[in-house]
Amino acid sequence: MAKIYYDRDADLATILSKQIAIIGYGSQGHAHALNLRDSGCNVLVGLPEISRSRQRAEQDGWHVLLPAEAASHADIIMLLVPDQHQHQVYEQDIKMHLTAGKMLLTAHGFSLHYAQITPPTNVDVAMVAPNGPGAILRQVFTEGKGIPALWTVYQDFTGHAEALTVAYARALGCTRAGIIQTTLAEETETDLFAEQVVLCGGLTALIRTAFETLVEAGYQPEIAYTCCLQEVKLIADLLYRGGINFMHNSISDTAEFGDYMTGPRIIDSHTRTQMRAALKDIQDGTFARAWILEKQAGFPTLHTMRQRDAQHPIEAVGEHLRQMLP
Ligand code: NAD
Ligand code: MG
C-alpha cells in the first residue's frame, strides 16, 4: 500500500524560515503563492515583464519580481511555468541562482524525468504535484480543507529535503487530505498515460467516433451529441463519487446489461495492445522526444490538429446546443 502523510507528519515550522519563490502565476502558480502566504510562508512571485499573469498577481497584492530576481533571493524555487517552457526558463533565469544548498521544486515530473532540467548535485530537488487544477487547490484551501498531492524527493543534498517537501505540501493544504509518496518516473508516466489513454485522448476519440457512427446512420446530430457527449458528465460524476460498482448500481439494469455485453467489444484485445504500445512510448521517451521536438519546431502538429478538430461538426452542434442549456 502507498505511504500517505497527513498534517501530523509534516512540521510547518521547517519551511516558515525559508524564502520561497513561485515562478509563474497561472493555474498552479496563483494557488501555491496564495495558499503558502496564508500559511505564513515568505513568498516571492517571479514573472517575465511581458507576462499576462502580472496584472492578476498584482491584483492579489504581490510585488512581482522578474523570475531571475525572485530565484536569486529564494531558498526554495518552485517552477510553475508550462512544462514545455521549463527548460528555457530554467536555463535563462533559474540555473545561475540555484546555488549550493537551495531547493528546486516542480509540480510535475516531466522536465526532470526527461532531463529537460538537469540540476547541479549540490541542491535539493523535489516534486509536489497537487491532484487537481489550481482553482480547486485554492478554493478548497479557503474552505479549510485540502486536495491530495503526490510528492517525491529526487535529490537530497542537505539531508532536509523530505522534511521541507512535506512541509511545503502542508502549507499548500494538501496534508489535510493526505499526500502520497511516488517517484518521478511513476508520476510522469502514469500522468501521461492516463491523459493520453483515458481522460483526453481515449475519451475524445470514443465520443467523436460514436457521434460519427450515429450521424452516419441517419440520426440527428443534436441527439447524438446529447447522448454521447453531454451525458458523460452524469456517468463521470457517479464514477467519481463511488467507483464502477456504485455507478452500475445507479444506472438502469438495461444500461448495466448493455455495459457488460458491449463494453468488451469496443475496448478489446486490440485496444489493450495499443495501450501497451502507448505506455512503452511514454516509458522509453519516444513521446517526450516528439513533444520536445514539436516545441522546437514551433508546434506545427499542435496547431494543425487544433484547427482540424475545431472544424469537426461536433463542435458546431455543441455550440448550438449549449445555448439552449440553462
Ligand atoms: P499555466 O499555463 O496555467 O500557467 C503558467 C504560468 O507561467 C503563467 O503565469 C505564465 O504567464 C507563466 N509563464 C509562461 N511562460 C513563462 C516563461 N517563459 N517564464 C516565466 N513564466 C512563464 O500552467 P499550470 O497549469 O499552472 O502548470 C504549471 C505546472 O504545474 C506544470 O508543471 C504542470 O504540469 C503542473 N500541474 C498543473 C496542474 C493543472 O491542473 N493545471 C495540476 C498539477 C500540476
Ligand atoms: Mg495531469
GROMACS .gro file of C-alpha atoms and ligand atoms in nm:
model
  371
    1MET     CA    1   0.000   0.000   0.000
    2ALA     CA    2   0.107   0.357  -0.067
    3LYS     CA    3   0.257   0.559   0.219
    4ILE     CA    4   0.028   0.856   0.298
    5TYR     CA    5   0.125   1.157   0.512
    6TYR     CA    6  -0.114   1.392   0.690
    7ASP     CA    7  -0.077   1.722   0.883
    8ARG     CA    8   0.066   1.540   1.185
    9ASP     CA    9   0.353   1.402   0.972
   10ALA     CA   10   0.460   1.745   0.844
   11ASP     CA   11   0.633   2.016   1.050
   12LEU     CA   12   0.529   2.350   0.903
   13ALA     CA   13   0.799   2.530   1.106
   14THR     CA   14   1.077   2.388   0.886
   15ILE     CA   15   0.957   2.597   0.593
   16LEU     CA   16   0.849   2.918   0.769
   17SER     CA   17   1.207   3.046   0.794
   18LYS     CA   18   1.273   2.991   0.423
   19GLN     CA   19   1.227   3.232   0.134
   20ILE     CA   20   1.015   3.072  -0.136
   21ALA     CA   21   0.996   3.189  -0.500
   22ILE     CA   22   0.695   3.093  -0.709
   23ILE     CA   23   0.787   3.123  -1.078
   24GLY     CA   24   0.470   3.153  -1.288
   25TYR     CA   25   0.126   3.272  -1.179
   26GLY     CA   26  -0.116   3.060  -1.382
   27SER     CA   27  -0.342   2.780  -1.266
   28GLN     CA   28  -0.098   2.629  -1.016
   29GLY     CA   29   0.117   2.938  -0.951
   30HIS     CA   30  -0.155   3.159  -0.810
   31ALA     CA   31  -0.287   2.883  -0.584
   32HIS     CA   32   0.057   2.793  -0.448
   33ALA     CA   33   0.151   3.157  -0.384
   34LEU     CA   34  -0.174   3.242  -0.206
   35ASN     CA   35  -0.202   2.920   0.000
   36LEU     CA   36   0.162   2.948   0.111
   37ARG     CA   37   0.115   3.315   0.205
   38ASP     CA   38  -0.197   3.229   0.408
   39SER     CA   39   0.004   2.954   0.583
   40GLY     CA   40   0.259   3.213   0.697
   41CYS     CA   41   0.537   3.144   0.445
   42ASN     CA   42   0.766   3.408   0.294
   43VAL     CA   43   0.671   3.412  -0.073
   44LEU     CA   44   0.803   3.597  -0.377
   45VAL     CA   45   0.638   3.581  -0.718
   46GLY     CA   46   0.852   3.585  -1.034
   47LEU     CA   47   0.711   3.662  -1.382
   48PRO     CA   48   0.856   3.797  -1.707
   49GLU     CA   49   0.798   4.168  -1.777
   50ILE     CA   50   0.555   4.082  -2.058
   51SER     CA   51   0.360   3.806  -1.878
   52ARG     CA   52  -0.018   3.832  -1.899
   53SER     CA   53  -0.034   3.695  -1.543
   54ARG     CA   54   0.130   4.009  -1.399
   55GLN     CA   55  -0.193   4.200  -1.363
   56ARG     CA   56  -0.364   3.916  -1.179
   57ALA     CA   57  -0.069   3.878  -0.942
   58GLU     CA   58  -0.060   4.250  -0.869
   59GLN     CA   59  -0.434   4.247  -0.801
   60ASP     CA   60  -0.370   3.970  -0.548
   61GLY     CA   61  -0.130   4.203  -0.368
   62TRP     CA   62   0.206   4.077  -0.492
   63HIS     CA   63   0.502   4.297  -0.569
   64VAL     CA   64   0.603   4.094  -0.876
   65LEU     CA   65   0.973   4.038  -0.948
   66LEU     CA   66   1.143   3.903  -1.257
   67PRO     CA   67   1.193   3.523  -1.246
   68ALA     CA   68   1.572   3.557  -1.207
   69GLU     CA   69   1.535   3.817  -0.928
   70ALA     CA   70   1.290   3.601  -0.735
   71ALA     CA   71   1.514   3.296  -0.779
   72SER     CA   72   1.821   3.486  -0.660
   73HIS     CA   73   1.654   3.579  -0.328
   74ALA     CA   74   1.495   3.239  -0.267
   75ASP     CA   75   1.598   2.929  -0.071
   76ILE     CA   76   1.321   2.728  -0.240
   77ILE     CA   77   1.233   2.782  -0.605
   78MET     CA   78   0.902   2.635  -0.729
   79LEU     CA   79   0.886   2.623  -1.107
   80LEU     CA   80   0.523   2.661  -1.218
   81VAL     CA   81   0.556   2.759  -1.583
   82PRO     CA   82   0.414   2.526  -1.852
   83ASP     CA   83   0.620   2.208  -1.885
   84GLN     CA   84   0.726   2.281  -2.245
   85HIS     CA   85   0.882   2.615  -2.133
   86GLN     CA   86   1.058   2.486  -1.823
   87HIS     CA   87   1.386   2.403  -1.997
   88GLN     CA   88   1.420   2.757  -2.129
   89VAL     CA   89   1.315   2.931  -1.805
   90TYR     CA   90   1.545   2.708  -1.603
   91GLU     CA   91   1.845   2.775  -1.829
   92GLN     CA   92   1.784   3.150  -1.857
   93ASP     CA   93   1.657   3.254  -1.516
   94ILE     CA   94   1.699   2.983  -1.255
   95LYS     CA   95   2.021   2.789  -1.313
   96MET     CA   96   2.268   3.060  -1.212
   97HIS     CA   97   2.075   3.130  -0.892
   98LEU     CA   98   2.033   2.764  -0.794
   99THR     CA   99   2.337   2.775  -0.568
  100ALA     CA  100   2.458   2.520  -0.313
  101GLY     CA  101   2.203   2.410  -0.056
  102LYS     CA  102   1.899   2.564  -0.227
  103MET     CA  103   1.594   2.362  -0.329
  104LEU     CA  104   1.428   2.330  -0.670
  105LEU     CA  105   1.064   2.217  -0.673
  106THR     CA  106   0.830   2.126  -0.959
  107ALA     CA  107   0.462   2.026  -0.967
  108HIS     CA  108   0.502   1.761  -1.236
  109GLY     CA  109   0.786   1.522  -1.313
  110PHE     CA  110   0.811   1.576  -1.690
  111SER     CA  111   1.108   1.817  -1.711
  112LEU     CA  112   1.322   1.638  -1.454
  113HIS     CA  113   1.234   1.285  -1.561
  114TYR     CA  114   1.308   1.354  -1.929
  115ALA     CA  115   1.622   1.554  -1.847
  116GLN     CA  116   1.495   1.892  -1.972
  117ILE     CA  117   1.619   2.026  -1.641
  118THR     CA  118   1.946   1.889  -1.504
  119PRO     CA  119   2.009   2.050  -1.164
  120PRO     CA  120   2.356   2.050  -1.006
  121THR     CA  121   2.431   1.781  -0.746
  122ASN     CA  122   2.468   2.028  -0.455
  123VAL     CA  123   2.099   2.123  -0.427
  124ASP     CA  124   1.777   1.956  -0.311
  125VAL     CA  125   1.530   1.865  -0.585
  126ALA     CA  126   1.174   1.750  -0.522
  127MET     CA  127   0.820   1.746  -0.656
  128VAL     CA  128   0.485   1.836  -0.500
  129ALA     CA  129   0.207   1.769  -0.751
  130PRO     CA  130  -0.144   1.855  -0.630
  131ASN     CA  131  -0.414   1.622  -0.770
  132GLY     CA  132  -0.621   1.896  -0.926
  133PRO     CA  133  -0.626   2.230  -1.103
  134GLY     CA  134  -0.509   2.542  -0.919
  135ALA     CA  135  -0.858   2.690  -0.892
  136ILE     CA  136  -0.970   2.389  -0.684
  137LEU     CA  137  -0.646   2.383  -0.484
  138ARG     CA  138  -0.712   2.745  -0.381
  139GLN     CA  139  -1.088   2.717  -0.334
  140VAL     CA  140  -1.069   2.409  -0.112
  141PHE     CA  141  -0.789   2.566   0.097
  142THR     CA  142  -1.000   2.873   0.173
  143GLU     CA  143  -1.274   2.636   0.296
  144GLY     CA  144  -1.032   2.491   0.549
  145LYS     CA  145  -0.980   2.167   0.356
  146GLY     CA  146  -0.722   2.040   0.109
  147ILE     CA  147  -0.679   1.828  -0.202
  148PRO     CA  148  -0.439   1.532  -0.213
  149ALA     CA  149  -0.095   1.560  -0.373
  150LEU     CA  150   0.181   1.333  -0.496
  151TRP     CA  151   0.533   1.404  -0.375
  152THR     CA  152   0.884   1.274  -0.416
  153VAL     CA  153   1.237   1.377  -0.333
  154TYR     CA  154   1.456   1.340  -0.641
  155GLN     CA  155   1.779   1.460  -0.486
  156ASP     CA  156   1.854   1.516  -0.117
  157PHE     CA  157   2.172   1.722  -0.077
  158THR     CA  158   2.104   1.893   0.256
  159GLY     CA  159   1.951   1.595   0.434
  160HIS     CA  160   1.640   1.809   0.494
  161ALA     CA  161   1.476   1.766   0.153
  162GLU     CA  162   1.199   1.532   0.270
  163ALA     CA  163   1.104   1.747   0.570
  164LEU     CA  164   1.093   2.059   0.352
  165THR     CA  165   0.893   1.892   0.075
  166VAL     CA  166   0.634   1.760   0.315
  167ALA     CA  167   0.617   2.098   0.491
  168TYR     CA  168   0.559   2.267   0.155
  169ALA     CA  169   0.270   2.027   0.088
  170ARG     CA  170   0.131   2.113   0.431
  171ALA     CA  171   0.150   2.486   0.360
  172LEU     CA  172  -0.046   2.417   0.038
  173GLY     CA  173  -0.315   2.247   0.246
  174CYS     CA  174  -0.255   1.910   0.083
  175THR     CA  175  -0.166   1.718   0.401
  176ARG     CA  176  -0.518   1.799   0.526
  177ALA     CA  177  -0.636   1.547   0.264
  178GLY     CA  178  -0.325   1.326   0.253
  179ILE     CA  179  -0.016   1.319   0.034
  180ILE     CA  180   0.113   1.008  -0.141
  181GLN     CA  181   0.482   0.935  -0.196
  182THR     CA  182   0.576   0.843  -0.551
  183THR     CA  183   0.876   0.859  -0.784
  184LEU     CA  184   0.936   1.097  -1.074
  185ALA     CA  185   0.903   0.808  -1.319
  186GLU     CA  186   0.577   0.685  -1.170
  187GLU     CA  187   0.416   1.029  -1.150
  188THR     CA  188   0.524   1.131  -1.500
  189GLU     CA  189   0.447   0.805  -1.676
  190THR     CA  190   0.109   0.739  -1.513
  191ASP     CA  191   0.000   1.103  -1.563
  192LEU     CA  192   0.087   1.096  -1.935
  193PHE     CA  193  -0.065   0.751  -1.981
  194ALA     CA  194  -0.394   0.847  -1.814
  195GLU     CA  195  -0.433   1.170  -2.011
  196GLN     CA  196  -0.349   1.003  -2.342
  197VAL     CA  197  -0.539   0.677  -2.299
  198VAL     CA  198  -0.839   0.767  -2.082
  199LEU     CA  199  -0.901   1.129  -1.982
  200CYS     CA  200  -0.822   1.318  -2.302
  201GLY     CA  201  -0.715   1.102  -2.597
  202GLY     CA  202  -0.925   0.795  -2.524
  203LEU     CA  203  -1.238   0.980  -2.422
  204THR     CA  204  -1.247   1.232  -2.709
  205ALA     CA  205  -1.177   0.961  -2.967
  206LEU     CA  206  -1.454   0.745  -2.818
  207ILE     CA  207  -1.705   1.032  -2.816
  208ARG     CA  208  -1.622   1.155  -3.166
  209THR     CA  209  -1.629   0.807  -3.322
  210ALA     CA  210  -1.964   0.727  -3.157
  211PHE     CA  211  -2.107   1.063  -3.270
  212GLU     CA  212  -1.993   0.998  -3.628
  213THR     CA  213  -2.140   0.647  -3.623
  214LEU     CA  214  -2.485   0.772  -3.520
  215VAL     CA  215  -2.488   1.067  -3.762
  216GLU     CA  216  -2.370   0.846  -4.048
  217ALA     CA  217  -2.661   0.610  -3.970
  218GLY     CA  218  -2.905   0.897  -4.014
  219TYR     CA  219  -2.972   1.007  -3.655
  220GLN     CA  220  -2.996   1.378  -3.574
  221PRO     CA  221  -2.660   1.530  -3.470
  222GLU     CA  222  -2.820   1.708  -3.171
  223ILE     CA  223  -2.944   1.377  -3.032
  224ALA     CA  224  -2.606   1.212  -3.095
  225TYR     CA  225  -2.428   1.499  -2.917
  226THR     CA  226  -2.652   1.485  -2.613
  227CYS     CA  227  -2.628   1.111  -2.553
  228CYS     CA  228  -2.262   1.056  -2.647
  229LEU     CA  229  -2.101   1.372  -2.507
  230GLN     CA  230  -2.314   1.565  -2.259
  231GLU     CA  231  -2.422   1.259  -2.061
  232VAL     CA  232  -2.058   1.168  -1.999
  233LYS     CA  233  -2.071   1.412  -1.708
  234LEU     CA  234  -2.353   1.223  -1.535
  235ILE     CA  235  -2.158   0.897  -1.551
  236ALA     CA  236  -1.826   1.062  -1.460
  237ASP     CA  237  -1.989   1.216  -1.151
  238LEU     CA  238  -2.116   0.873  -1.042
  239LEU     CA  239  -1.774   0.714  -1.104
  240TYR     CA  240  -1.604   0.992  -0.904
  241ARG     CA  241  -1.849   0.952  -0.619
  242GLY     CA  242  -1.842   0.577  -0.576
  243GLY     CA  243  -1.643   0.390  -0.839
  244ILE     CA  244  -1.763   0.149  -1.107
  245ASN     CA  245  -1.982  -0.070  -0.886
  246PHE     CA  246  -2.164   0.236  -0.747
  247MET     CA  247  -2.217   0.367  -1.100
  248HIS     CA  248  -2.360   0.031  -1.206
  249ASN     CA  249  -2.598   0.039  -0.911
  250SER     CA  250  -2.714   0.389  -1.004
  251ILE     CA  251  -2.795   0.332  -1.372
  252SER     CA  252  -3.079   0.122  -1.514
  253ASP     CA  253  -3.046  -0.257  -1.536
  254THR     CA  254  -3.073  -0.222  -1.914
  255ALA     CA  255  -2.776   0.017  -1.921
  256GLU     CA  256  -2.579  -0.213  -1.691
  257PHE     CA  257  -2.654  -0.521  -1.906
  258GLY     CA  258  -2.552  -0.328  -2.219
  259ASP     CA  259  -2.230  -0.229  -2.046
  260TYR     CA  260  -2.138  -0.596  -1.989
  261MET     CA  261  -2.239  -0.704  -2.339
  262THR     CA  262  -2.084  -0.427  -2.547
  263GLY     CA  263  -1.802  -0.267  -2.345
  264PRO     CA  264  -1.555  -0.554  -2.412
  265ARG     CA  265  -1.643  -0.546  -2.786
  266ILE     CA  266  -1.538  -0.180  -2.804
  267ILE     CA  267  -1.232  -0.193  -2.578
  268ASP     CA  268  -1.091  -0.529  -2.692
  269SER     CA  269  -0.755  -0.706  -2.713
  270HIS     CA  270  -0.652  -0.474  -2.998
  271THR     CA  271  -0.707  -0.173  -2.770
  272ARG     CA  272  -0.509  -0.339  -2.493
  273THR     CA  273  -0.218  -0.396  -2.733
  274GLN     CA  274  -0.235  -0.029  -2.833
  275MET     CA  275  -0.243   0.080  -2.468
  276ARG     CA  276   0.073  -0.120  -2.401
  277ALA     CA  277   0.237   0.039  -2.705
  278ALA     CA  278   0.138   0.389  -2.587
  279LEU     CA  279   0.282   0.309  -2.243
  280LYS     CA  280   0.606   0.189  -2.398
  281ASP     CA  281   0.638   0.516  -2.594
  282ILE     CA  282   0.599   0.705  -2.267
  283GLN     CA  283   0.845   0.484  -2.077
  284ASP     CA  284   1.124   0.490  -2.334
  285GLY     CA  285   1.097   0.865  -2.402
  286THR     CA  286   0.954   0.838  -2.755
  287PHE     CA  287   0.654   1.054  -2.665
  288ALA     CA  288   0.863   1.307  -2.470
  289ARG     CA  289   1.104   1.338  -2.761
  290ALA     CA  290   0.816   1.406  -3.003
  291TRP     CA  291   0.673   1.673  -2.771
  292ILE     CA  292   1.011   1.842  -2.715
  293LEU     CA  293   1.083   1.846  -3.092
  294GLU     CA  294   0.730   1.976  -3.152
  295LYS     CA  295   0.805   2.276  -2.933
  296GLN     CA  296   1.139   2.335  -3.105
  297ALA     CA  297   0.962   2.335  -3.444
  298GLY     CA  298   0.706   2.594  -3.327
  299PHE     CA  299   0.417   2.349  -3.257
  300PRO     CA  300   0.320   2.268  -3.621
  301THR     CA  301   0.129   1.948  -3.536
  302LEU     CA  302  -0.046   2.103  -3.235
  303HIS     CA  303  -0.173   2.394  -3.445
  304THR     CA  304  -0.283   2.172  -3.734
  305MET     CA  305  -0.471   1.930  -3.509
  306ARG     CA  306  -0.637   2.215  -3.320
  307GLN     CA  307  -0.762   2.362  -3.645
  308ARG     CA  308  -0.879   2.027  -3.777
  309ASP     CA  309  -1.072   1.948  -3.458
  310ALA     CA  310  -1.228   2.295  -3.435
  311GLN     CA  311  -1.387   2.230  -3.775
  312HIS     CA  312  -1.539   1.895  -3.679
  313PRO     CA  313  -1.924   1.904  -3.700
  314ILE     CA  314  -1.949   1.802  -3.334
  315GLU     CA  315  -1.824   2.148  -3.232
  316ALA     CA  316  -2.093   2.341  -3.421
  317VAL     CA  317  -2.366   2.112  -3.288
  318GLY     CA  318  -2.232   2.156  -2.935
  319GLU     CA  319  -2.219   2.532  -2.959
  320HIS     CA  320  -2.581   2.543  -3.072
  321LEU     CA  321  -2.700   2.301  -2.804
  322ARG     CA  322  -2.517   2.471  -2.519
  323GLN     CA  323  -2.707   2.792  -2.593
  324MET     CA  324  -3.026   2.603  -2.510
  325LEU     CA  325  -2.897   2.494  -2.167
  326PRO     CA  326  -2.989   2.699  -1.861
  327NAD     P1  327  -0.040   2.776  -1.665
  327NAD     O1  328  -0.029   2.777  -1.813
  327NAD     O2  329  -0.174   2.788  -1.602
  327NAD     O3  330   0.048   2.894  -1.605
  327NAD     C1  331   0.179   2.915  -1.644
  327NAD     C2  332   0.234   3.043  -1.584
  327NAD     O4  333   0.371   3.055  -1.626
  327NAD     C3  334   0.163   3.171  -1.629
  327NAD     O5  335   0.162   3.261  -1.522
  327NAD     C4  336   0.254   3.221  -1.739
  327NAD     O6  337   0.245   3.363  -1.752
  327NAD     C5  338   0.389   3.182  -1.687
  327NAD     N1  339   0.489   3.167  -1.792
  327NAD     C6  340   0.472   3.120  -1.918
  327NAD     N2  341   0.588   3.122  -1.985
  327NAD     C7  342   0.679   3.171  -1.898
  327NAD     C8  343   0.817   3.199  -1.908
  327NAD     N3  344   0.882   3.175  -2.023
  327NAD     N4  345   0.880   3.249  -1.800
  327NAD     C9  346   0.815   3.270  -1.685
  327NAD     N5  347   0.683   3.249  -1.669
  327NAD    C10  348   0.618   3.199  -1.775
  327NAD     O7  349   0.035   2.642  -1.615
  327NAD     P2  350  -0.008   2.545  -1.496
  327NAD     O8  351  -0.124   2.459  -1.541
  327NAD     O9  352  -0.019   2.620  -1.370
  327NAD    O10  353   0.118   2.446  -1.492
  327NAD    C11  354   0.233   2.473  -1.417
  327NAD    C12  355   0.293   2.342  -1.370
  327NAD    O11  356   0.200   2.279  -1.282
  327NAD    C13  357   0.322   2.242  -1.481
  327NAD    O12  358   0.440   2.174  -1.448
  327NAD    C14  359   0.203   2.148  -1.475
  327NAD    O13  360   0.232   2.019  -1.524
  327NAD    C15  361   0.180   2.144  -1.326
  327NAD     N6  362   0.048   2.099  -1.283
  327NAD    C16  363  -0.064   2.154  -1.339
  327NAD    C17  364  -0.189   2.113  -1.295
  327NAD    C18  365  -0.315   2.173  -1.353
  327NAD    O14  366  -0.422   2.114  -1.333
  327NAD     N7  367  -0.313   2.286  -1.422
  327NAD    C19  368  -0.200   2.017  -1.193
  327NAD    C20  369  -0.083   1.967  -1.133
  327NAD    C21  370   0.039   2.009  -1.181
  328MG      MG  371  -0.204   1.591  -1.538
   0.00000   0.00000   0.00000
